[in-house]
Short mmCIF file of C-alpha atoms in Angstrom, two decimals:
data_model
loop_
_atom_site.label_atom_id
_atom_site.label_comp_id
_atom_site.label_asym_id
_atom_site.label_seq_id
_atom_site.Cartn_x
_atom_site.Cartn_y
_atom_site.Cartn_z
CA MET A 60 76.29 -3.72 102.43
CA GLU A 61 73.38 -1.67 103.77
CA LYS A 62 72.66 1.79 102.31
CA SER A 63 73.20 4.79 104.54
CA LYS A 64 70.23 6.84 105.70
CA LYS A 65 71.52 9.76 103.64
CA THR A 66 71.53 7.65 100.48
CA GLU A 67 68.04 6.28 101.15
CA LYS A 68 66.73 9.83 101.64
CA LYS A 69 68.24 10.90 98.31
CA ASP A 70 66.66 7.97 96.50
CA THR A 71 63.26 8.79 97.99
CA GLU A 72 63.51 12.42 96.86
CA MET A 73 64.40 11.35 93.30
CA LYS A 74 61.38 9.04 93.15
CA ASP A 75 59.10 11.81 94.38
CA ASN A 76 60.51 14.21 91.75
CA ASN A 77 59.94 11.65 88.99
CA LYS A 78 56.35 11.14 90.07
CA LEU A 79 55.80 14.90 90.08
CA MET A 80 57.29 15.25 86.59
CA LEU A 81 55.16 12.41 85.22
CA GLY A 82 52.09 14.00 86.72
CA ILE A 83 52.87 17.35 85.09
CA ILE A 84 53.45 15.71 81.66
CA GLY A 85 50.29 13.63 81.96
CA GLY A 86 48.26 16.69 82.86
CA ALA A 87 49.67 18.60 79.92
CA ILE A 88 48.71 15.77 77.54
CA VAL A 89 45.17 15.71 78.90
CA VAL A 90 44.87 19.49 78.48
CA LEU A 91 46.23 19.26 74.90
CA VAL A 92 43.75 16.51 73.99
CA LEU A 93 40.87 18.54 75.43
CA VAL A 94 41.98 21.61 73.47
CA LEU A 95 42.15 19.61 70.21
CA LEU A 96 38.73 18.06 70.83
CA LEU A 97 37.20 21.47 71.59
CA ALA A 98 38.85 22.94 68.49
CA LYS A 99 37.51 20.13 66.34
CA GLY A 100 34.04 20.66 67.74
CA CYS A 101 34.20 24.35 66.85
CA VAL A 102 34.96 23.72 63.13
CA LYS A 103 31.72 24.03 61.19
CA GLU A 104 30.80 21.79 58.28
CA TYR A 105 28.49 22.65 55.41
CA THR A 106 26.70 20.51 52.86
CA VAL A 107 27.23 21.06 49.13
CA THR A 108 24.36 19.52 47.16
CA PHE A 109 24.56 18.83 43.42
CA ASP A 110 21.29 19.14 41.47
CA SER A 111 22.03 17.33 38.19
CA ASN A 112 18.90 18.85 36.58
CA GLY A 113 17.75 15.71 34.82
CA GLY A 114 21.21 14.17 34.47
CA SER A 115 22.92 11.30 36.28
CA ALA A 116 22.98 11.59 40.08
CA VAL A 117 25.91 13.27 41.88
CA ALA A 118 26.25 12.69 45.64
CA ALA A 119 26.25 15.61 48.12
CA VAL A 120 29.46 16.23 50.09
CA LYS A 121 30.44 17.74 53.46
CA VAL A 122 32.96 20.60 53.43
CA LYS A 123 34.64 22.33 56.38
CA GLU A 124 34.07 26.05 56.76
CA ASN A 125 36.30 28.23 54.55
CA GLU A 126 37.54 25.24 52.55
CA THR A 127 36.83 24.59 48.87
CA VAL A 128 34.74 21.78 47.42
CA ALA A 129 36.32 19.47 44.85
CA LYS A 130 34.68 19.57 41.43
CA PRO A 131 32.90 16.22 40.84
CA SER A 132 32.95 14.23 37.63
CA ASP A 133 30.60 15.67 35.00
CA PRO A 134 27.12 14.12 35.00
CA THR A 135 25.61 12.76 31.79
CA ARG A 136 22.23 13.25 30.15
CA ALA A 137 20.95 11.70 26.93
CA GLY A 138 20.65 14.30 24.15
CA TYR A 139 22.63 17.01 26.00
CA THR A 140 26.18 18.12 26.73
CA PHE A 141 27.17 19.29 30.21
CA ALA A 142 27.64 23.10 30.44
CA GLY A 143 28.87 23.44 34.05
CA TRP A 144 27.71 23.84 37.66
CA PHE A 145 25.84 27.05 38.51
CA LEU A 146 24.98 28.87 41.74
CA ASP A 147 22.14 31.40 41.49
CA ASP A 148 22.38 31.37 37.65
CA LYS A 149 26.12 32.13 37.75
CA GLU A 150 28.74 29.50 36.92
CA TYR A 151 30.31 28.36 40.18
CA ASP A 152 34.01 28.98 40.86
CA PHE A 153 35.38 25.86 42.57
CA ASN A 154 38.17 28.01 44.06
CA SER A 155 35.55 29.75 46.21
CA LYS A 156 35.51 29.03 49.94
CA VAL A 157 32.37 27.41 51.32
CA THR A 158 30.73 29.47 54.11
CA LYS A 159 27.21 28.03 54.09
CA ASP A 160 25.09 25.19 52.73
CA ILE A 161 24.80 25.56 48.95
CA THR A 162 23.13 23.76 46.05
CA LEU A 163 24.91 23.73 42.68
CA LYS A 164 22.72 23.14 39.65
CA ALA A 165 23.86 21.51 36.40
CA HIS A 166 23.28 23.45 33.17
CA TRP A 167 23.00 21.66 29.84
CA ASN A 168 23.42 22.49 26.17
CA THR A 169 21.38 20.78 23.50
CA SER A 170 23.46 18.06 21.85
CA GLU A 171 23.70 17.74 18.07
CA GLU A 172 23.87 13.96 18.21
CA GLU A 173 21.85 12.30 15.51
CA ASN A 174 20.63 9.41 17.66
CA GLY A 175 18.56 11.27 20.24
CA ILE A 176 15.70 13.70 20.88
CA ASN A 177 17.29 17.16 20.93
CA LEU A 178 15.25 19.99 22.48
CA SER A 179 15.56 23.77 22.58
CA THR A 180 15.92 23.84 26.38
CA SER A 181 16.60 21.59 29.35
CA SER A 182 14.77 23.66 31.99
CA LEU A 183 12.00 26.22 32.39
CA ASN A 184 11.28 28.69 35.20
CA LEU A 185 7.64 29.76 35.24
CA SER A 186 5.36 31.75 37.51
CA ILE A 187 1.84 30.58 38.26
CA GLY A 188 -0.08 31.09 35.02
CA GLY A 189 3.15 31.53 33.05
CA VAL A 190 3.73 29.80 29.71
CA GLY A 191 6.93 28.45 28.16
CA ASN A 192 7.73 26.53 24.98
CA ILE A 193 9.76 23.40 24.36
CA ASP A 194 10.82 23.10 20.72
CA VAL A 195 12.10 19.91 19.08
CA VAL A 196 15.45 20.68 17.45
CA SER A 197 16.10 17.27 15.90
CA LEU A 198 14.98 13.65 16.09
CA PRO A 199 16.63 10.28 15.41
CA ASP A 200 16.54 9.08 11.81
CA GLY A 201 13.12 7.74 10.81
CA TYR A 202 11.12 9.64 13.46
CA THR A 203 8.80 12.67 13.19
CA THR A 204 7.10 14.83 15.82
CA ASP A 205 3.98 12.70 15.31
CA ASP A 206 5.92 9.82 16.92
CA LEU A 207 6.42 11.70 20.22
CA ILE A 208 4.49 11.26 23.47
CA TRP A 209 4.52 14.28 25.86
CA THR A 210 3.74 13.85 29.57
CA SER A 211 4.12 15.81 32.82
CA SER A 212 5.36 14.11 35.98
CA ASP A 213 2.92 16.29 37.97
CA ALA A 214 0.05 17.77 35.96
CA SER A 215 -1.12 19.72 39.04
CA VAL A 216 2.12 21.75 38.89
CA ALA A 217 2.62 22.09 35.12
CA THR A 218 0.82 20.85 32.02
CA ILE A 219 2.16 20.21 28.53
CA SER A 220 0.32 20.54 25.22
CA ASN A 221 1.98 20.59 21.78
CA GLY A 222 5.26 21.74 23.32
CA GLU A 223 3.62 24.51 25.38
CA VAL A 224 4.14 24.30 29.16
CA LYS A 225 1.85 26.13 31.60
CA GLY A 226 2.57 26.67 35.28
CA LEU A 227 -0.40 25.94 37.58
CA LYS A 228 0.92 25.98 41.14
CA VAL A 229 4.19 26.31 43.06
CA GLY A 230 6.34 23.20 42.74
CA ASN A 231 8.60 21.13 40.50
CA ALA A 232 7.66 18.94 37.56
CA THR A 233 9.45 17.13 34.76
CA ILE A 234 8.22 17.15 31.19
CA ILE A 235 9.01 13.79 29.58
CA ILE A 236 9.21 13.40 25.80
CA THR A 237 9.36 9.79 24.54
CA THR A 238 9.15 8.16 21.12
CA ASN A 239 6.10 5.94 20.80
CA ASP A 240 8.31 2.83 20.67
CA GLY A 241 9.99 3.81 23.94
CA LYS A 242 13.49 3.79 22.44
CA TYR A 243 14.36 7.48 22.92
CA THR A 244 13.54 9.83 25.81
CA ALA A 245 14.32 13.46 26.71
CA THR A 246 13.30 15.52 29.75
CA VAL A 247 12.85 19.17 30.71
CA SER A 248 12.89 20.34 34.35
CA VAL A 249 10.13 22.84 35.23
CA ILE A 250 10.08 25.08 38.33
CA VAL A 251 6.88 27.02 39.05
CA SER A 252 7.17 29.93 41.51
CA GLU A 253 4.74 32.35 43.13
CA GLY A 254 4.22 35.89 41.95
CA GLU A 255 2.79 37.80 39.07
CA PRO A 256 3.80 36.83 35.54
CA VAL A 257 7.21 38.25 34.60
CA ASP A 258 7.27 40.13 31.29
CA VAL A 259 10.05 39.75 28.73
CA GLU A 260 12.15 42.92 28.68
CA SER A 261 14.44 42.01 25.80
CA VAL A 262 15.63 39.06 23.68
CA SER A 263 18.74 38.19 21.72
CA ILE A 264 19.50 35.59 19.04
CA GLY A 265 22.40 33.15 19.26
CA GLY A 266 23.85 30.81 16.67
CA SER A 267 25.95 30.84 13.50
CA SER A 268 25.70 33.71 11.03
CA SER A 269 26.27 31.70 7.86
CA LEU A 270 25.24 28.47 6.17
CA TYR A 271 25.39 26.80 2.77
CA VAL A 272 22.64 26.41 0.22
CA ASP A 273 20.49 23.33 1.01
CA SER A 274 21.85 23.12 4.58
CA THR A 275 20.34 24.18 7.90
CA LEU A 276 21.38 25.88 11.13
CA LYS A 277 19.60 26.26 14.48
CA LEU A 278 19.20 29.69 16.09
CA SER A 279 18.51 30.08 19.80
CA VAL A 280 16.80 32.77 21.90
CA THR A 281 18.00 34.26 25.20
CA PHE A 282 15.36 35.99 27.33
CA ASN A 283 15.87 38.89 29.71
CA PRO A 284 15.00 38.29 32.47
CA SER A 285 15.69 34.55 32.32
CA ASN A 286 12.60 33.80 34.46
CA ALA A 287 10.19 35.52 32.07
CA SER A 288 6.78 33.88 32.28
CA ASP A 289 5.89 33.68 28.60
CA LYS A 290 8.71 32.56 26.33
CA SER A 291 6.57 32.03 23.25
CA VAL A 292 8.14 33.48 20.09
CA THR A 293 7.58 33.68 16.35
CA TRP A 294 10.31 33.62 13.70
CA THR A 295 10.34 35.41 10.34
CA SER A 296 12.71 35.77 7.39
CA SER A 297 13.14 38.98 5.39
CA ASP A 298 13.48 36.98 2.14
CA SER A 299 12.25 33.40 2.05
CA SER A 300 13.75 32.92 -1.43
CA ILE A 301 17.21 33.18 0.18
CA ALA A 302 16.46 31.42 3.49
CA THR A 303 13.41 30.22 5.41
CA VAL A 304 12.99 29.84 9.15
CA ASP A 305 10.54 27.55 10.95
CA LYS A 306 8.78 27.95 14.31
CA ASN A 307 11.74 26.36 16.10
CA GLY A 308 14.34 28.79 14.72
CA LYS A 309 15.76 26.33 12.17
CA VAL A 310 17.06 28.23 9.14
CA THR A 311 17.28 26.54 5.71
CA GLY A 312 19.44 28.04 2.96
CA LYS A 313 17.77 28.33 -0.47
CA LYS A 314 20.16 30.40 -2.57
CA ALA A 315 23.24 32.58 -2.11
CA GLY A 316 22.60 35.95 -0.49
CA LYS A 317 21.96 37.73 2.80
CA VAL A 318 18.79 37.63 4.86
CA THR A 319 17.58 39.08 8.17
CA ILE A 320 16.02 36.67 10.67
CA THR A 321 13.70 38.22 13.26
CA VAL A 322 12.34 36.75 16.50
CA THR A 323 9.32 38.34 18.20
CA THR A 324 7.92 37.64 21.69
CA THR A 325 4.26 37.63 22.63
CA ASN A 326 4.60 41.09 24.22
CA GLY A 327 6.27 42.53 21.11
CA LYS A 328 9.98 42.45 21.97
CA THR A 329 12.17 41.67 18.94
CA ALA A 330 15.74 40.80 17.96
CA THR A 331 17.33 40.39 14.54
CA LYS A 332 20.29 38.54 13.07
CA GLU A 333 21.80 38.82 9.61
CA VAL A 334 22.51 35.41 8.06
CA THR A 335 24.61 34.85 4.92
CA VAL A 336 23.80 31.93 2.62
CA LYS A 337 26.77 30.68 0.54
CA GLU A 338 27.33 28.26 -2.31
CA ARG A 339 29.50 25.28 -1.41
CA PRO A 340 33.05 25.27 -2.86
CA PRO A 341 33.96 22.76 -5.64
CA VAL A 342 36.05 19.64 -4.99
CA SER A 343 39.75 20.46 -5.17
CA SER A 344 41.25 16.99 -4.63
CA VAL A 345 40.53 13.37 -3.70
CA SER A 346 42.71 10.69 -2.11
CA ILE A 347 42.34 6.96 -1.44
CA SER A 348 43.18 5.23 1.84
CA GLY A 349 43.00 1.60 2.94
CA SER A 350 44.95 -1.63 2.63
CA SER A 351 47.29 -2.11 -0.34
CA SER A 352 46.71 -5.86 -0.59
CA VAL A 353 43.87 -8.38 -0.62
CA ASN A 354 43.76 -12.17 -0.76
CA VAL A 355 42.03 -14.02 -3.57
CA GLY A 356 38.36 -14.48 -2.62
CA LYS A 357 38.55 -11.91 0.19
CA THR A 358 37.48 -8.24 0.33
CA ILE A 359 38.80 -4.92 1.62
CA THR A 360 37.02 -1.55 1.75
CA LEU A 361 38.81 1.53 0.41
CA LYS A 362 37.92 5.07 1.48
CA ALA A 363 37.92 8.19 -0.70
CA THR A 364 38.63 11.49 1.11
CA VAL A 365 37.42 14.58 -0.73
CA LYS A 366 38.75 18.08 -0.03
CA PRO A 367 37.54 20.52 1.06
CA SER A 368 35.32 18.69 3.55
CA ASP A 369 32.41 21.08 2.79
CA ALA A 370 32.64 20.60 -0.99
CA ALA A 371 29.47 20.89 -3.04
CA ASP A 372 29.32 17.26 -4.16
CA LYS A 373 31.60 14.68 -2.55
CA THR A 374 30.21 11.75 -4.55
CA VAL A 375 32.90 9.51 -6.10
CA THR A 376 32.77 6.77 -8.71
CA TRP A 377 34.98 3.69 -8.17
CA SER A 378 36.60 1.66 -10.93
CA VAL A 379 39.32 -1.00 -11.16
CA LYS A 380 41.74 -1.72 -14.01
CA ASN A 381 43.12 -5.27 -14.10
CA GLY A 382 46.84 -5.76 -14.58
CA THR A 383 48.71 -8.96 -13.84
CA GLY A 384 45.91 -9.73 -11.40
CA SER A 385 42.19 -9.06 -11.38
CA ALA A 386 39.58 -7.77 -8.91
CA THR A 387 36.11 -6.27 -8.71
CA ILE A 388 34.95 -3.15 -6.85
CA ASP A 389 31.45 -1.88 -5.96
CA LYS A 390 30.05 1.66 -5.62
CA ASN A 391 31.08 1.79 -1.94
CA GLY A 392 34.76 1.02 -2.55
CA LYS A 393 34.54 -2.64 -1.55
CA LEU A 394 37.24 -4.50 -3.51
CA LYS A 395 37.29 -8.29 -3.96
CA GLY A 396 40.39 -10.18 -5.07
CA VAL A 397 39.84 -12.53 -8.05
CA LYS A 398 43.29 -13.43 -9.43
CA ALA A 399 46.77 -12.97 -7.98
CA GLY A 400 48.76 -10.03 -9.32
CA THR A 401 48.33 -6.26 -9.29
CA VAL A 402 45.34 -4.05 -10.14
CA THR A 403 44.80 -0.28 -10.19
CA VAL A 404 41.84 1.27 -8.38
CA THR A 405 40.58 4.77 -9.25
CA ALA A 406 38.18 7.10 -7.41
CA LYS A 407 36.77 9.98 -9.49
CA THR A 408 34.56 12.93 -8.44
CA LYS A 409 31.82 14.46 -10.53
CA ASN A 410 33.96 17.49 -11.36
CA GLY A 411 36.75 15.28 -12.74
CA LYS A 412 39.18 15.10 -9.82
CA SER A 413 40.64 11.60 -9.40
CA ALA A 414 43.12 9.48 -7.46
CA SER A 415 44.52 5.99 -8.10
CA LYS A 416 46.00 3.26 -5.91
CA THR A 417 47.79 0.00 -6.80
CA ILE A 418 46.49 -3.06 -5.01
CA THR A 419 48.28 -6.42 -4.86
CA VAL A 420 46.05 -9.49 -5.03
CA LYS A 421 47.63 -12.48 -3.28
CA ASP A 422 47.09 -16.23 -3.56
CA VAL A 423 46.29 -18.00 -0.30
CA TRP A 424 48.27 -21.19 0.28
CA THR A 425 47.38 -23.68 3.00
CA VAL A 426 48.63 -27.15 3.84
CA LYS A 427 46.92 -30.27 5.20
CA PHE A 428 48.87 -33.13 6.77
CA THR A 429 47.95 -36.85 7.04
CA ALA A 430 49.88 -39.68 8.74
CA GLU A 431 50.14 -43.34 7.69
CA LYS A 432 50.66 -46.30 9.98
CA ASP A 433 52.17 -49.69 9.32
CA SER A 434 50.43 -53.03 10.06
CA ALA A 435 51.55 -52.86 13.68
CA GLY A 436 49.95 -49.47 14.13
CA PHE A 437 53.15 -47.43 14.21
CA VAL A 438 53.42 -44.20 12.27
CA PHE A 439 56.04 -44.64 9.59
CA ARG A 440 55.26 -41.81 7.18
CA TRP A 441 53.11 -38.73 6.81
CA LYS A 442 52.33 -36.54 3.83
CA TYR A 443 51.17 -33.03 3.14
CA GLN A 444 48.81 -31.67 0.49
CA ALA A 445 49.00 -28.08 -0.78
CA TYR A 446 45.84 -26.00 -1.30
CA LYS A 447 45.77 -22.87 -3.42
CA ASN A 448 42.87 -20.50 -2.69
CA GLY A 449 40.96 -23.35 -1.10
CA SER A 450 41.47 -25.93 -3.91
CA ALA A 451 43.93 -28.85 -3.85
CA SER A 452 46.99 -28.15 -5.94
CA ASN A 453 49.94 -30.20 -7.17
CA ASP A 454 51.90 -27.03 -7.82
CA TYR A 455 54.53 -26.93 -5.09
CA SER A 456 56.50 -24.11 -6.71
CA ALA A 457 55.30 -21.78 -3.99
CA PHE A 458 57.23 -23.85 -1.43
CA LYS A 459 60.94 -24.05 -0.87
CA LEU A 460 61.59 -27.70 -1.71
CA GLY A 461 64.60 -29.44 -0.25
CA ASN A 462 64.80 -29.18 3.52
CA SER A 463 61.47 -27.39 3.31
CA VAL A 464 59.59 -29.12 6.08
CA VAL A 465 60.67 -28.76 9.69
CA VAL A 466 59.33 -31.15 12.33
CA PRO A 467 59.76 -30.82 16.10
CA GLY A 468 63.23 -31.86 17.13
CA GLY A 469 64.84 -30.16 14.14
CA GLU A 470 64.49 -32.97 11.60
CA ARG A 471 64.32 -31.68 8.02
CA VAL A 472 62.98 -33.80 5.16
CA ALA A 473 62.52 -32.79 1.50
CA ASN A 474 59.60 -33.17 -0.88
CA GLN A 475 56.23 -34.52 0.25
CA GLU A 476 57.15 -37.41 2.51
CA ILE A 477 58.42 -37.15 6.05
CA VAL A 478 59.43 -40.20 8.06
CA ASP A 479 58.84 -39.65 11.74
CA ALA A 480 58.28 -41.86 14.77
CA LYS A 481 57.73 -39.10 17.30
CA ARG A 482 54.20 -38.22 16.19
CA PRO A 483 54.71 -34.42 16.03
CA LYS A 484 51.61 -32.32 16.69
CA THR A 485 52.51 -29.52 14.31
CA VAL A 486 54.69 -29.16 11.22
CA THR A 487 55.93 -25.95 9.54
CA ILE A 488 56.57 -25.36 5.83
CA THR A 489 58.43 -22.28 4.62
CA LEU A 490 57.09 -20.52 1.51
CA LYS A 491 59.17 -18.86 -1.17
CA ASN A 492 58.18 -15.41 0.07
CA GLY A 493 59.64 -16.19 3.47
CA SER A 494 56.40 -16.68 5.35
CA LYS A 495 55.69 -19.91 7.15
CA VAL A 496 52.63 -22.17 7.24
CA SER A 497 52.00 -24.31 10.33
CA ALA A 498 49.36 -27.03 10.52
CA SER A 499 48.24 -29.72 12.94
CA VAL A 500 48.91 -33.34 11.96
CA THR A 501 45.87 -35.50 11.30
CA TYR A 502 46.71 -39.19 11.73
CA ALA A 503 45.01 -41.67 9.39
#
């Protein structure tokens, strides 16, 4: 049936309306996309650079305007501990919004690790003609300052001589300190700027205020302003019979008392610090830790813990008293089992404090299996041999005889002979103490 003209006209109008609606929606989408693209193009991005200041590298990142930068993983540097990221000599707050390109610089504290070259500073800021000092705080065991080689990465910017750095022209340089065998290295970053030398206005001393007799502590110096040109100082003690101080600010306690340590700059600025030298406390107690058992012929190492931890003399003497068993012990607490049974170990300090511990010495039992074949080559019997502390033994009292040996498949046979045609790979024997010994079968 043909459509009427009125119906056809209505259909045409609906199609035209749909096309118009689709055109409007499509145009709106295009406008929205353009707006988003323009908005994205208007958002600024800034670069945050991380200057690790001699440490491991940290990659720069891009940050959108008014957003924060995520704190990166801490860098590492041999001989130092990480002290934070700084912007213009002020520790950076990672909650701050980024509004421009910035460079964050790593600050470092001298590490007290024994196995490294530890220096008094990790960086120096000098003016042209300015002088700064790098002091050696500590060295690895077996090394002295005579074993060190000092070099500058750019001698036209800064030179180094006996720990004294001199700025020559604007630029950056790295002072490298290496042991003569090349095993240990430390570095100091040097920045030389234009301008007249900057005088020290004041100094202060940092570090602990007390130490024990025959021990040392390291004092540090803070300069104001921090970019002072000449950071050379001298150290003095008011009473060297109580405590001495060397050119690096290392104080050594001599006897109980109080002493004043003074630091003086080249231009006469001074700071003082009162340091108390104390006698170490006596040992109040000792305890022994470590395993409570050892096998015959084997060793264990026992540890003596003395309290307080800063006691005057923590030396202990080890001894062992044999009981049903026997053992030996050396000056380091290394105990060796000799005969099965129990022994008593004692650790004694020089002031008479002592502790004791009972140690059980155990026999070591092992088993070896052999298999016998008949004339046709079939396995008809296999035997086991007991070994006590490595030597063959006919004493089977340590084993549970009677249904003592278990072979794969659940067969149980008493005494020393086991008839088996399945050629088991392993056999288990149960000891009197409940433990089990498994061994591989060796066929004759």
